[in-house]
Each structure stands twice: as structure tokens, then as C-alpha cells.
Coordinates of C-alpha atoms in Angstrom, one line a residue:
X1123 CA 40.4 -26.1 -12.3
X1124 CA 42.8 -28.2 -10.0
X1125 CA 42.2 -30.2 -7.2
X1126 CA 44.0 -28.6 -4.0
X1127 CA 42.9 -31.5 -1.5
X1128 CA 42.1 -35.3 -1.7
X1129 CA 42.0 -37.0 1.5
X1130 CA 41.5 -40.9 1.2
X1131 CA 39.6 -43.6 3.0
X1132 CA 40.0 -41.4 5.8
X1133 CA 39.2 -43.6 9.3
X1134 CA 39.6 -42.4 13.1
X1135 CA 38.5 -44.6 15.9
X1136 CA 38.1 -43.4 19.3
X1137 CA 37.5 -45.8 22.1
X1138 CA 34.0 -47.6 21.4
X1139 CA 33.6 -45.6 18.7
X1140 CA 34.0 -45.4 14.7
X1141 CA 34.0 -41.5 14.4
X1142 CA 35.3 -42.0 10.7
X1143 CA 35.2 -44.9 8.2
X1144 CA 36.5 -44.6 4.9
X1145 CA 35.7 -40.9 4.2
X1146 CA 37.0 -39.7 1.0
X1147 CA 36.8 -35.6 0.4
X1148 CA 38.4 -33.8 -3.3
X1149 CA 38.6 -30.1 -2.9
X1150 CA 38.9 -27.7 -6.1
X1151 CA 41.5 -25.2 -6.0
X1152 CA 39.9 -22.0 -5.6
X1153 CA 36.7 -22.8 -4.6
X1154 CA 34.3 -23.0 -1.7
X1155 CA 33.6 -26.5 -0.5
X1156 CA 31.1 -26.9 2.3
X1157 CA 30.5 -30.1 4.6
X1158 CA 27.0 -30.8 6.3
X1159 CA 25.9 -33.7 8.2
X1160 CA 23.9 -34.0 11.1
X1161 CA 25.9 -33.3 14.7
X1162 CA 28.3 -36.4 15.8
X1163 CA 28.3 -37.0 11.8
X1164 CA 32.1 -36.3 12.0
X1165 CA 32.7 -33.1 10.3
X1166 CA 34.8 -31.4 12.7
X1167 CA 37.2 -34.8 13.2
X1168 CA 37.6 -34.7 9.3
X1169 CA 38.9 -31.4 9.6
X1170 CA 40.7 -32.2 12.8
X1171 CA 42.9 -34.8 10.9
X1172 CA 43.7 -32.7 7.9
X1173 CA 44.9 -29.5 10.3
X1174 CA 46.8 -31.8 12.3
X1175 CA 44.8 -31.7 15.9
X1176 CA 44.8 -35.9 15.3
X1177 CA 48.1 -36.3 14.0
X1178 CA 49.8 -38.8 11.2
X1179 CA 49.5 -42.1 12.8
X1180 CA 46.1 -41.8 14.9
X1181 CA 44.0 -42.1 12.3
X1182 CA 44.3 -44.6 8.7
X1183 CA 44.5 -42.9 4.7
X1184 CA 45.9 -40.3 3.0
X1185 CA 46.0 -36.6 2.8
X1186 CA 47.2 -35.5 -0.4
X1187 CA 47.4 -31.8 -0.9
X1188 CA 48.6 -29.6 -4.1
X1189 CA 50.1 -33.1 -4.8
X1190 CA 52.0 -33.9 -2.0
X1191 CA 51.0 -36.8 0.8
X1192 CA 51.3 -35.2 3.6
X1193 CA 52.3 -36.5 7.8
X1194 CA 51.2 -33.8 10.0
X1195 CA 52.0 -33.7 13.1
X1196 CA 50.7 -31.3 15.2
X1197 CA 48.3 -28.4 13.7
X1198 CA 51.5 -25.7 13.5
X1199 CA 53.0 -28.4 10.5
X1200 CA 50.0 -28.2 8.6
X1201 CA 50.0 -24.5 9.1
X1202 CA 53.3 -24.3 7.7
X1203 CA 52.0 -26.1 4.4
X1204 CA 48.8 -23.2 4.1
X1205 CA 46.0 -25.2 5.4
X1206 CA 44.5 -22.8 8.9
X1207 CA 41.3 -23.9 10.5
X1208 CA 39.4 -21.4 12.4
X1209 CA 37.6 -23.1 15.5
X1210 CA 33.8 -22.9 16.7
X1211 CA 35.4 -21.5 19.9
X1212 CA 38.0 -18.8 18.9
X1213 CA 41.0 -19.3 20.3
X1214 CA 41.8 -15.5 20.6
X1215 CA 43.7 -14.6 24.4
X1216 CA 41.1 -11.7 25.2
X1217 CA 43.6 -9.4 27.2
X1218 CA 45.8 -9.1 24.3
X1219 CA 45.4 -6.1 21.5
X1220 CA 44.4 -7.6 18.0
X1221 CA 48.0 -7.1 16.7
X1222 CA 49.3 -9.6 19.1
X1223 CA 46.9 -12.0 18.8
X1224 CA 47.2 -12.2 15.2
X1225 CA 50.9 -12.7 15.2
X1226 CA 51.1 -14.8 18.2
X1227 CA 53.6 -17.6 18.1
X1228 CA 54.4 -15.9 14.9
X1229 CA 56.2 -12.5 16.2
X1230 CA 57.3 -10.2 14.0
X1231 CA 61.2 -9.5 15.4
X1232 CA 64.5 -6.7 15.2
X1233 CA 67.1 -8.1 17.2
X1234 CA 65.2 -11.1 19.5
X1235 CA 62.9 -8.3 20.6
X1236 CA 59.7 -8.0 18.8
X1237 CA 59.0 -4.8 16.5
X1238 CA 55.9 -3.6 18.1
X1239 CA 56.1 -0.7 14.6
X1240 CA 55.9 -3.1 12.0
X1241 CA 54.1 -6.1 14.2
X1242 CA 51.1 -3.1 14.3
X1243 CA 51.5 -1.6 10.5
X1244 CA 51.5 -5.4 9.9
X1245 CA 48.5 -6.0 11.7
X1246 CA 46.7 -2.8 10.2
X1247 CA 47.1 -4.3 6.8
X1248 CA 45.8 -7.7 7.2
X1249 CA 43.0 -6.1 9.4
X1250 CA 42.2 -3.6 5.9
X1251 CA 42.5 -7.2 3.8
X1252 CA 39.7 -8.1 5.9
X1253 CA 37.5 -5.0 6.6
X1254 CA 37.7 -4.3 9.6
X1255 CA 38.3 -1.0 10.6
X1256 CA 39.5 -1.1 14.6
X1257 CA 42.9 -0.3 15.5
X1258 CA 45.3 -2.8 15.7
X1259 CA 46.3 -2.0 20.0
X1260 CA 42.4 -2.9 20.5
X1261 CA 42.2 -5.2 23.0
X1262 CA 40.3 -8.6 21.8
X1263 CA 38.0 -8.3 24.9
X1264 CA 36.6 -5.0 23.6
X1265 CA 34.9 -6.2 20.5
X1266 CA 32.3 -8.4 19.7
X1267 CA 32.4 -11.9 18.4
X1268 CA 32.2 -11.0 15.0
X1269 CA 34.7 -8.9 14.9
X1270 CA 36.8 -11.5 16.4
X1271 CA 36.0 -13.4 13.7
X1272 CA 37.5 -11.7 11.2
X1273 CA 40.8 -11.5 13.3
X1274 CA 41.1 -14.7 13.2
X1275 CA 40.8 -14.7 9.5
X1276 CA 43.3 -12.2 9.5
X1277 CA 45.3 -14.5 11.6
X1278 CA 45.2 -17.1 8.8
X1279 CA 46.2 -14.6 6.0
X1280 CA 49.2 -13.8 8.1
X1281 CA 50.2 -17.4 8.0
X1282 CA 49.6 -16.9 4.0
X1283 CA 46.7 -19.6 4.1
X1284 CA 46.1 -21.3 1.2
X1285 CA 43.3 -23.4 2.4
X1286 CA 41.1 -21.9 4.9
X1287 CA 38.8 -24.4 7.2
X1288 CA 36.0 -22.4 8.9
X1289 CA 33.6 -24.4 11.6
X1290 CA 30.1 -23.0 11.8
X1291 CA 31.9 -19.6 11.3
X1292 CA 28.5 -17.9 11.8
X1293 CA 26.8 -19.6 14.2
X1294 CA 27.1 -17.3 17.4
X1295 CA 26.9 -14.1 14.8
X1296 CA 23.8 -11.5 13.7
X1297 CA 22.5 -11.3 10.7
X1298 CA 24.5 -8.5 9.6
X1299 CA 28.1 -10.1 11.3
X1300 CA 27.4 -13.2 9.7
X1301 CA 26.7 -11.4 5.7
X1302 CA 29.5 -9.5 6.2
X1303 CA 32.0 -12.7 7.1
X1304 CA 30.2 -14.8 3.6
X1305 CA 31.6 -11.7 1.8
X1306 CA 34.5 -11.7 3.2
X1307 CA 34.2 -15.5 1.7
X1308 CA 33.5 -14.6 -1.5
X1309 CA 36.8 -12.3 -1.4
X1310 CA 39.2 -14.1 -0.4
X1311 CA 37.9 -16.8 -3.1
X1312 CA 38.4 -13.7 -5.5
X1313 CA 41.9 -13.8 -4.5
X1314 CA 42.7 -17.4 -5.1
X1315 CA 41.7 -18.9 -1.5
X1316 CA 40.5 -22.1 -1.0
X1317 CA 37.9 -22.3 1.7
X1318 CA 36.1 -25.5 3.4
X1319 CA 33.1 -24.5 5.5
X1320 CA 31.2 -26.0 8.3
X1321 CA 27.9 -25.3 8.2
X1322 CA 24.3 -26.0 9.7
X1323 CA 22.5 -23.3 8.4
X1324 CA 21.8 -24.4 4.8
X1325 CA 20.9 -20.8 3.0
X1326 CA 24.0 -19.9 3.7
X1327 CA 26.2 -23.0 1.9
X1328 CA 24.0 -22.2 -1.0
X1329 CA 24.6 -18.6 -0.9
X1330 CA 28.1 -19.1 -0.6
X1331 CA 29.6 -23.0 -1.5
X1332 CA 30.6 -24.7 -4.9
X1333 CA 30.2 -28.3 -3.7
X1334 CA 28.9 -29.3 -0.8
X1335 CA 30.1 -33.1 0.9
X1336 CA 27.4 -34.7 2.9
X1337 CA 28.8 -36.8 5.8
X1338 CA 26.5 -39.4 7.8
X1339 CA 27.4 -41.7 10.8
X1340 CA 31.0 -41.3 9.8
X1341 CA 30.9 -42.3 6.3
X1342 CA 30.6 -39.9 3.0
X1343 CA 27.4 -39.7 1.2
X1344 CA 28.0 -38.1 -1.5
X1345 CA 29.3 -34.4 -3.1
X1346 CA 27.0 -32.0 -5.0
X1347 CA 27.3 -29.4 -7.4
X1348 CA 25.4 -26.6 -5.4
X1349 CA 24.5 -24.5 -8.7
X1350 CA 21.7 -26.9 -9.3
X1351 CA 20.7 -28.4 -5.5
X1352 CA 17.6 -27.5 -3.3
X1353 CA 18.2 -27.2 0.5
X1354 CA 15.6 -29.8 0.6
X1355 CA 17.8 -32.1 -1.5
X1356 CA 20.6 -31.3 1.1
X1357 CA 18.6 -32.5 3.7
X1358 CA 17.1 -35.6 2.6
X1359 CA 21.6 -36.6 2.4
X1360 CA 22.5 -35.5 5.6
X1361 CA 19.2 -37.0 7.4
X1362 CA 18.5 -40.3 5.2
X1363 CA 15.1 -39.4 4.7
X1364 CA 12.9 -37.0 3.2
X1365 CA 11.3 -34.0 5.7
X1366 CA 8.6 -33.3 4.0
X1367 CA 7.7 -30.9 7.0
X1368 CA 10.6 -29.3 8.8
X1369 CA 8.8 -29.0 12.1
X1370 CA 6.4 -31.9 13.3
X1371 CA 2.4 -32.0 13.1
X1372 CA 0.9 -31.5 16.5
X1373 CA -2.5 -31.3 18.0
X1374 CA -3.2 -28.9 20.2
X1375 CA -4.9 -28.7 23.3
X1376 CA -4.8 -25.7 25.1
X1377 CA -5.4 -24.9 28.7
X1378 CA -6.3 -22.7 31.6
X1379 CA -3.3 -20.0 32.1
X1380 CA -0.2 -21.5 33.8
X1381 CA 1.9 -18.5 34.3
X1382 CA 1.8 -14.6 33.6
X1383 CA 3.9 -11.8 33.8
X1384 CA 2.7 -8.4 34.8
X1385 CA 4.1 -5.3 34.5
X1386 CA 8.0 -6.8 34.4
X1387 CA 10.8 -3.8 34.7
X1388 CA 14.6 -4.3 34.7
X1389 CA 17.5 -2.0 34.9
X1390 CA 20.8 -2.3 33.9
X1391 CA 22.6 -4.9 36.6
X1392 CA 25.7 -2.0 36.5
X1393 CA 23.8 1.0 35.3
X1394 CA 20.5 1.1 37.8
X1395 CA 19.4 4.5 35.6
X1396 CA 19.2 2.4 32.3
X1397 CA 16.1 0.7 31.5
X1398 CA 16.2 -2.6 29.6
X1399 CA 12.6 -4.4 29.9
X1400 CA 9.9 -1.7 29.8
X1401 CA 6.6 -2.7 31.6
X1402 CA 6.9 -5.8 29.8
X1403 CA 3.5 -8.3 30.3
X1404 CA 2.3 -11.7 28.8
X1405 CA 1.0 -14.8 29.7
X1406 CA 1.0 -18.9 28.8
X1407 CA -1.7 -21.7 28.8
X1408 CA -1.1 -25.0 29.5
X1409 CA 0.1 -26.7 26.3
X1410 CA 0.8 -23.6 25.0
X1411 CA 4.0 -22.9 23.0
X1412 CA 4.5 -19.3 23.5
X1413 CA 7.4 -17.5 21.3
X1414 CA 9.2 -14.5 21.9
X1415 CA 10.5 -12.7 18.8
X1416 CA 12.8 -10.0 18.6
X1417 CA 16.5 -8.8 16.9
X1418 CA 19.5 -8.5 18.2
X1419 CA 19.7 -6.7 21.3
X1420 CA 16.1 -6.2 21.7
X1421 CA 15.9 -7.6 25.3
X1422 CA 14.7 -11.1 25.0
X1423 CA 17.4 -13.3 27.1
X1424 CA 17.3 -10.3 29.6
X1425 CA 14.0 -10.8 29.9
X1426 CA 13.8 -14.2 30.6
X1427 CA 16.7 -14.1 32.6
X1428 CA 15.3 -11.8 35.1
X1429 CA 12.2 -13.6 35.4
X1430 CA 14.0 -16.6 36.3
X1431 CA 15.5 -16.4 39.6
X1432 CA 16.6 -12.4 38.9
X1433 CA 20.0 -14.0 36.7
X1434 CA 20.1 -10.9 35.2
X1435 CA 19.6 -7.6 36.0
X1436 CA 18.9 -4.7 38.9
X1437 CA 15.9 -2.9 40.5
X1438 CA 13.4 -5.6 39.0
X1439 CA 9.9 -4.8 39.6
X1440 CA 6.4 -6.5 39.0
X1441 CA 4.6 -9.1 39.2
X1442 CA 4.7 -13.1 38.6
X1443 CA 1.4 -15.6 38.6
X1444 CA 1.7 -19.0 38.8
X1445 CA -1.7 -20.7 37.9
X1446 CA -3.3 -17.4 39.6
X1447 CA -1.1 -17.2 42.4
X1448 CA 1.2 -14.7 43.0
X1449 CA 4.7 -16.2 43.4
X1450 CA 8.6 -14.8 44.1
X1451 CA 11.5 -15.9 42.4
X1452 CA 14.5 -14.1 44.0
X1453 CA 16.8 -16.7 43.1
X1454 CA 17.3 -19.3 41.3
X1455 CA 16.5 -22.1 43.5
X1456 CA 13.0 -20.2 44.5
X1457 CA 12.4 -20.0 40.6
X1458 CA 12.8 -23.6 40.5
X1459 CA 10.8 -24.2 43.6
X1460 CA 7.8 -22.5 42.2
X1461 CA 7.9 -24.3 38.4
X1462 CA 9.8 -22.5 36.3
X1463 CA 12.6 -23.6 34.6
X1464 CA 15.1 -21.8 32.1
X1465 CA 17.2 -23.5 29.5
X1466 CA 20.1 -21.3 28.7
X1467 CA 21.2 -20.0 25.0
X1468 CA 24.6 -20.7 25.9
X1469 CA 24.5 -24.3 26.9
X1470 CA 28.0 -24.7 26.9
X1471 CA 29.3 -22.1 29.4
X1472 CA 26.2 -22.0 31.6
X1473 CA 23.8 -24.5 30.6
X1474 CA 26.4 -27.5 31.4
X1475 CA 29.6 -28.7 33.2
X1476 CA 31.4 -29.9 29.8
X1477 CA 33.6 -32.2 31.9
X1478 CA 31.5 -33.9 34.0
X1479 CA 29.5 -36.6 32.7
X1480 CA 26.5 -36.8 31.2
X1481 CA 24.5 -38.4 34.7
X1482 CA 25.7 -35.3 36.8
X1483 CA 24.6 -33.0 34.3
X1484 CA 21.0 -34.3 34.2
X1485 CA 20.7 -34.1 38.0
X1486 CA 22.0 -31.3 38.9
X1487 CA 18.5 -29.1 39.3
X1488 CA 16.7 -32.0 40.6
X1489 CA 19.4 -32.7 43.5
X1490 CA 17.2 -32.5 46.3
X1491 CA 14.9 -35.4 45.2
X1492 CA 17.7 -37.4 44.5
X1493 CA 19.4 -36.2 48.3
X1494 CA 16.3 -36.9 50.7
X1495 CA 19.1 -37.7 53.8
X1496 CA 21.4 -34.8 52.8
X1497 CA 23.8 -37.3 50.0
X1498 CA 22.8 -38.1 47.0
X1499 CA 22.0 -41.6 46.1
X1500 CA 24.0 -42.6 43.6
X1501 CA 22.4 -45.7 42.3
X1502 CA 19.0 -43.7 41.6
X1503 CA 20.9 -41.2 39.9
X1504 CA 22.1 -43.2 37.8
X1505 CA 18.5 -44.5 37.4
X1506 CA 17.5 -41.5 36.2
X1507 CA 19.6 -40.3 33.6
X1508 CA 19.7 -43.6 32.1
X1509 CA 15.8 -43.2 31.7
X1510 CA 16.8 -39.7 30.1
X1511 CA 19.0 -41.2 27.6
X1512 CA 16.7 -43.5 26.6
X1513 CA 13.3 -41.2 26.0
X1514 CA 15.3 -38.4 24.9
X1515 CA 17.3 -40.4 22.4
X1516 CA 20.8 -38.8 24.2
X1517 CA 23.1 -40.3 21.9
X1518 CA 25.6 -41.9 24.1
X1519 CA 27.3 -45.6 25.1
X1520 CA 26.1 -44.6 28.8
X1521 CA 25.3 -42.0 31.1
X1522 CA 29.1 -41.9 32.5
X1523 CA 30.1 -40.4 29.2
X1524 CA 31.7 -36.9 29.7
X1525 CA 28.9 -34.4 28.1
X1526 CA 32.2 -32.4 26.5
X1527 CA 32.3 -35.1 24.1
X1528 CA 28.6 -35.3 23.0
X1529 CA 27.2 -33.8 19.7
X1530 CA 25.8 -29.9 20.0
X1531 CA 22.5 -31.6 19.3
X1532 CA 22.7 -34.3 22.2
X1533 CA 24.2 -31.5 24.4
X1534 CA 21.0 -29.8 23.8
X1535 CA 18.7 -32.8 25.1
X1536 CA 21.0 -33.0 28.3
X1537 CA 20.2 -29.7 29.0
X1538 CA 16.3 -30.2 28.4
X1539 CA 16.8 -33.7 30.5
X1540 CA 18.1 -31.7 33.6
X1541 CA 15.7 -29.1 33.6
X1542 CA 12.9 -31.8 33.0
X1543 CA 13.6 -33.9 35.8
X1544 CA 13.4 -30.5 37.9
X1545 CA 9.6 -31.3 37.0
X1546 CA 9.0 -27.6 36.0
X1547 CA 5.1 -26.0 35.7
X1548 CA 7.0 -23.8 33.0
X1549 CA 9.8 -24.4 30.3
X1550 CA 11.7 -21.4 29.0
X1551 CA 13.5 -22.3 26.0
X1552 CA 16.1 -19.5 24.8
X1553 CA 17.8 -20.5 21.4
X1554 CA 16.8 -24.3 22.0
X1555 CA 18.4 -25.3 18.4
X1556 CA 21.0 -23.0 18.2
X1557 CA 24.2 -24.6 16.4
X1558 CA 22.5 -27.7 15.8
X1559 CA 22.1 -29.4 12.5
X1560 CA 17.9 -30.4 10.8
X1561 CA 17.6 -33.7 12.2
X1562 CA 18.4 -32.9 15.8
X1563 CA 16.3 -29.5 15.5
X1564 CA 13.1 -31.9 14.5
X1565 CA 13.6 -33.8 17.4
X1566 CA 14.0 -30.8 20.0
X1567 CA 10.8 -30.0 18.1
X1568 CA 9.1 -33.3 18.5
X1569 CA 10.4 -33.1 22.4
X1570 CA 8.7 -29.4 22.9
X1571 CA 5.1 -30.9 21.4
X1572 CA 5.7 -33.9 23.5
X1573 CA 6.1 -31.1 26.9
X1574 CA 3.2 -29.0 25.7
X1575 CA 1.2 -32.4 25.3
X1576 CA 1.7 -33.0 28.9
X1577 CA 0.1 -30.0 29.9
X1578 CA 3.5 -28.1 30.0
X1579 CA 3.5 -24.3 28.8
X1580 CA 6.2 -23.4 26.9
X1581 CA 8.1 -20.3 26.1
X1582 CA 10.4 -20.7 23.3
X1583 CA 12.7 -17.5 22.3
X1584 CA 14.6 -17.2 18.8
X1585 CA 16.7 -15.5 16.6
X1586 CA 15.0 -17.2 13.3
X1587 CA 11.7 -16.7 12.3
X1588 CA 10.6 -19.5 10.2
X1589 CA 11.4 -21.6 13.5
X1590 CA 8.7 -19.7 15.7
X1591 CA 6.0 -19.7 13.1
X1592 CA 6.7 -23.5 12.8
X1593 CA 6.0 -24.2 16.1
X1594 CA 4.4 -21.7 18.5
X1595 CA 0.7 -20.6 19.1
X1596 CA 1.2 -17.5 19.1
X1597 CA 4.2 -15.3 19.5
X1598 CA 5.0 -11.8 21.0
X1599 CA 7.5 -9.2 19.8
X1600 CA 9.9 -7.1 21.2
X1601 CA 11.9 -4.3 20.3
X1602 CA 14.0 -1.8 22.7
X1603 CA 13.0 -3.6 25.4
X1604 CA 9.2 -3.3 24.8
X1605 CA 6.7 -5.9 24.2
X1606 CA 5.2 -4.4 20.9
X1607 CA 2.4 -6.3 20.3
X1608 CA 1.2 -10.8 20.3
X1609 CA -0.3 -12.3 17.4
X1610 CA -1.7 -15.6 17.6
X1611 CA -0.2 -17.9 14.3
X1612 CA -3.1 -17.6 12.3
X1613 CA -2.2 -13.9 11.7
X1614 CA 1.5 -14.1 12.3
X1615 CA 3.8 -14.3 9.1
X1616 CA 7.4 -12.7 8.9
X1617 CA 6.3 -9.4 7.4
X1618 CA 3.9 -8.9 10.4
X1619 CA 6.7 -9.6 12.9
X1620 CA 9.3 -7.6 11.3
X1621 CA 7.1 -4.8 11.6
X1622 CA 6.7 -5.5 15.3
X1623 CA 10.1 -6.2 16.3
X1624 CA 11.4 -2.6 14.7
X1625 CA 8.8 -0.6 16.1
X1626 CA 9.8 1.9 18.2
X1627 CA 8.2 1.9 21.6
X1628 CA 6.0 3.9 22.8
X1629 CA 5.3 5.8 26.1
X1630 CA 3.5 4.2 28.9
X1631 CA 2.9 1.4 26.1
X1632 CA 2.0 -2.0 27.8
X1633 CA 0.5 -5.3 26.3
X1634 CA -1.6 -7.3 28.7

């Protein structure tokens, strides 16, 4: 087997900061070669420099590839050579069919007008290469994200990619989206394809990688041959340490009831005749961590969307209690009034203004207290998020930083920081670790005890199991819009939720 890729003593300094120092990387021909460290590690600036985003000349070392050093200068010359990275945010235009998108800046022409015939039968092709069925005029807009996934993939194997860079390719994708795209993998390997993988979600480089490169604080750690590695092993290289536990030891002390819902409905926000939450009713204790399980599309962000401040939804009825009271929460800023708080599982397009800094962002749902003369005060604001980065461990030079620029898992504790200092009675958590790597998930872990220790209750939805049964007290599923049953964790193991969570509901069925 050859060696495709060697970049050497690799080092990219921003202003203040060493994102990379001396990082060496040797990629087999042919082969799948993941890279895991923890977020701000400086995975995605490696791969940054080698597509040409940081050109030749901003950073210091070599990229050698199929022999050759190589000066890119923009990512369209290192395109030109084979190497396509595929983005954690697609870069697809969504108003424009599949078929253009693919061969965007790359048109397929008669003449110096472009031939829409074969720009389409072209399309068709490279959409069969990668199995996906939908015609090539689809509009982007139309599909889902996995789908658009394989577009861009399809995008690359127009360019005739030769090595393919793929960052957290699965991460906003189902289960069933995300096996289908690792075969895809395993294909295009079949076909001679070189692929380097971002990844946080460790089953999956095992399932799919050769070697995997380990990357902390900017440096490399070291390479490993997969075939004979335990994601445990993985870990202890991208954190420093062993985690013996994956989720932290707590005590718990539970509580009157803090809040309950009673009999919640919600209709479609465009559709007033489609029901999406049926009767739906549960409750939390004070230092409770309450989860809410269920698959895709089974109504669990809708849910906690319409409870807080009716963000989602139409003809809502039912009832809310807050520590026995009745309470409204029409809007947001009456949710908020009366303790509850909601922590978005999109953090970057709702949870936070990505280019404002990192001060702004935490005070933004505690304004008023910060505005007792009608203007905010600036110097207490600053105050205040500085105490934020501190006991959340917001890694940061200062509060000024723009959040953009942060880490998924430091984005994650700004978001928990501004809905904190809002001083809620009740945290929802939807997707809290979503797209972030083992070491930050154990410390939004170690954060959520720390809430619940305070007397907090806390309702924490998720997409992975092992996650809710490693830190809730008891959890409720869903399915079709239906609470289907609550099991405290004594009794609560993945077989017993699965069953839950695909049972078909039932009429007039309600949990209290």
C-alpha cells in the first residue's frame, strides 16, 4: 500500500493563539483515515490547510501528496489536484435543482451556454454512483439533510476526487441517513477512494476507519491501527486521561415537584387539522433529571418547543404547573418570566448570534437585570460573563471573543451560561451534546449534576440512548407524538425503551 498524503510539522497560528504546532499526518492510499480529538483540538484547521481554505504561506510545513509538495492557494487549486472536503455546514444554494448544484462553478457547456441534457444525464449518473434515487431538477430545498449529503459527495466525484475529507459527515443525520452514508464510505474505498473522516462519534470510526490520528491542543498524539483498538483506548488519546465512567457519579437528592405538564396538545403551526403532541403529560422534581426519549420524528423538540413560550406550533391546549401553580407561557419572554428555560438543539442558528461575542451571548435572556434604567450596563455585563467563563470553563482569552470562533463544545456552555443567568426554576435541555467530542460531553454532564444539585429540575431530550440511561432518573418515551409510558432507571435499559418509543399509540391513551 502507498502513502497518498504526508503533511509535515504542520503549524498555523492565529492571533493569541497556536491552533497547530508541528502536526504530522501520513495517509494510505486507498484507505479510510479518521481524525478525533476533543473540540478546538484543531482537526478542522488541519483539513482547512491541506484543502486550501488557509492557503500556502499562512501556515509553516509541507503538504506532500501522491509525491508532489504542494502550494495551494485557494481550496479550487487543491480541488484541481483531487483532494474535496465536504463541510459540517453544506455549502449547497438551496433554490437550485441537485444537477446545478453539483456542477456549480464546474458547468457542463455547448457553445458558452450550458447543456442543461447532459449537465442533467451527468448529474443522474453521479447521483446512481451514490444511491440516491431523486431526480436530478430536484430542488436542494426539497430534501432532507442526508440526502444533501450525498450530493455533495456526488459533487466531489464530479471533480474526480481522489482524496475525500468528510467533517462530522453524520452528525446532524438519523440513524438510518448516517449507515447509509458509512456505506457509501465503504464503496467508494471499493473503488480506490481515499477518505479522511471527522468524527465524534467513535462507533462509527471503528465501524468504518483503517487508522485513526489523535490530535490534542494542536499537537498529534499519535496514529492507530483500528483493527485492534477499543473506543476506550481512543478516548484515553484524545482526552489525556482514562474515563473510567463516561458520565460522572452523582448523588441524588430529589425534591417536591417543580413543574408539570397536563394534558399538552399541539397542532400543526400550518396544518391546524394535524395533531403532533397527543394529550401529552409529565412531571419533574427538584434535582430531578428527567429524559425524554424518542426516534426520529416522534415529537420531542415539538414538544418542548411548544411548552416553551408556544415556539412551535398551533391550537395548543392544556395545562402548565409551576411548583403547584398554574402558569401561562404564551411567549417566550412569559416562559422565561415564570422559570423555564429552553436550550435549543440547534445552537448555532437559534441558540446563538455566531458573530457577536461571547459577553452578548450570555446576556441576552437575562437583559432586564442587567437594564434596571432601560440601558444596559455595560461594565456589569461584562461582570457577568466573565464569571460564566470562569465556572463554566468557556474556553476563551476573554469574554469579547466572537462566539463564531469557539469550539462546538464551548459553544455549548455559552448557550447553558445565557440561559443560567436567566435564573430558570426549569432547564430544558434538547440535544445538549450534540456534535461535541467525550471530554466536553463529561463536562456538560458534570454541569447538569451541578444544576440538579442546586435544586434545579431538569429535562434533558436525546437522540442516543446510552446518554439518557447515564444520566437521568427516570425517562419517558415517545412515539407518534404520544407519551408511551416513564420508567424510572432502575428498570430502564435500551430494550425497554425501544419497545416504548415504537409503540403505536393508543386512543385516548394518557400518562399522568
Amino acid at each position: 500500500m502507498s502513502t497518498i498524503l504526508e503533511m509535515r510539522t504542520i503549524t498555523k497560528e492565529f492571533p493569541g493563539v497556536k491552533a497547530l504546532q508541528d502536526v504530522t499526518l501520513t495517509v494510505e492510499r486507498g484507505h479510510v483515515h479518521a481524525i478525533c480529538g476533543e473540540n478546538g483540538a484543531g482537526k478542522s484547521t488541519l483539513m482547512k490547510v491541506l484543502s486550501g481554505v488557509y492557503p500556502h504561506g499562512t501556515y509553516t510545513g509541507d503538504i506532500v501528496f501522491e509525491n508532489e509538495t504542494m502550494q495551494f492557494k485557494d481550496i479550487r487549486d487543491s480541488e484541481k489536484s483531487g483532494i474535496v472536503i465536504i463541510h459540517q455546514e453544506l455549502a449547497l444554494s438551496p433554490y437550485l435543482s441537485i444537477a446545478e448544484n453539483i456542477f456549480l462553478g464546474n458547468e457542463r457547456q455547448k457553445r458558452g451556454f450550458i447543456d442543461w441534457d447532459e449537465t442533467n444525464a451527468e448529474a443522474a449518473k453521479l447521483l446512481a454512483r451514490v444511491g440516491l434515487g431523486d431526480s436530478p431538477t430536484t430542488v436542494v430545498n426539497e430534501i432532507g439533510v442526508g440526502k444533501q449529503q450525498l450530493v455533495e459527495i456526488a459533487k466531489a466525484l464530479s471533480k474526480n476526487v481522489k482524496l475525500l475529507i468528510l467533517d462530522e459527515p453524520t452528525a446532524a443525520l438519523n440513524d438510518e441517513d448516517s449507515a447509509h452514508l458509512l456505506d457509501l464510505i465503504r464503496h467508494l474505498k471499493g473503488q480506490g477512494i481515499t477518505s479522511i473522516i471527522i468524527s465524534h462519534k467513535l462507533n462509527e470510526i471503528k465501524a468504518i476507519a483503517d487508522e485513526v490520528t489523535i490530535i490534542r491542543d494542536g499537537r498529534t498524539i499519535e496514529t492507530l491501527d483500528l483493527a485492534d483498538v477499543t473506543e476506550n483506548r481512543i478516548i484515553k488519546g484524545m482526552v489525556g486521561r482514562d474515563l473510567e465512567h463516561r458520565y460522572p457519579d452523582r448523588t441524588v437528592t430529589i425534591g417536591e415537584e417543580v413543574f408539570r405538564v397536563e394534558d399538552w396538545t399541539v397542532h400543526h403551526p400550518t396544518d391546524g387539522d394535524r395533531t403532533i403532541i397527543h394529550g401529552a403529560s409529565l412531571n419533574v422534581r427538584a434535582g430531578e433529571v428527567v429524559g425524554i426519549a424518542g426516534l426520529m420524528g416522534a415529537g420531542r423538540t415539538e414538544l418542548a418547543m411548544s411548552i416553551f413560550g408556544r415556539s412551535y406550533g398551533s391550537r395548543i391546549s392544556g395545562r402548565l404547573f409551576m411548583r403547584g401553580n398554574e402558569i401561562q407561557a404564551r411567549s417566550v419572554p412569559e416562559a422565561i418570566r415564570n422559570g423555564l428555560a429552553y436550550a435549543t438543539e440547534d445552537r448555532k442558528v437559534f441558540g446563538l448570534n455566531l458573530i457577536d461575542d461571547i459577553k452578548r451571548n450570555i446576556s441576552t435572556a437575562g437583559m432586564k437585570k442587567l437594564a434596571p434604567r432601560g440601558w444596559v450596563d455595560g461594565g456589569q455585563e461584562q461582570i457577568v460573563a466573565a464569571g460564566y467563563r470562569k465556572s463554566m470553563n468557556i474556553k476563551a482569552p476573554s469574554v469579547d471573543v466572537v462566539t463564531g470562533k469557539l469550539s462546538g463544545g464551548n459553544q455549548q456552555k455559552v448557550v447553558l451560561s445565557k440561559w443560567l443567568y436567566s435564573d430558570p426554576e426549569v432547564l430544558i435541555l434538547d440535544e445538549p451534546t450534540r456534535g461535541i467530542d467525550v471530554g466536553a460531553k463529561y463536562e456538560i454532564y458534570t454541569i447538569i449534576n451541578e444544576l440538579a444539585a442546586q435544586g434545579k429540575a431538569v429535562i434533558v431530550i436525546s437522540s442516543e440512548l446510552p446518554e439518557l440511561l447515564g444520566i437521568c432518573d427516570r425517562i419517558y418515551a415517545l412515539s407518534e407524538g404520544t407519551i408511551t409510558g416513564e420508567l424510572p432507571i432502575e428498570q430502564a435499559t435500551p430494550e425497554a425503551l425501544m419497545v416504548l418509543m415504537t409503540k403505536e399509540k393508543e386512543a385516548d391513551h394518557v400518562i399522568g
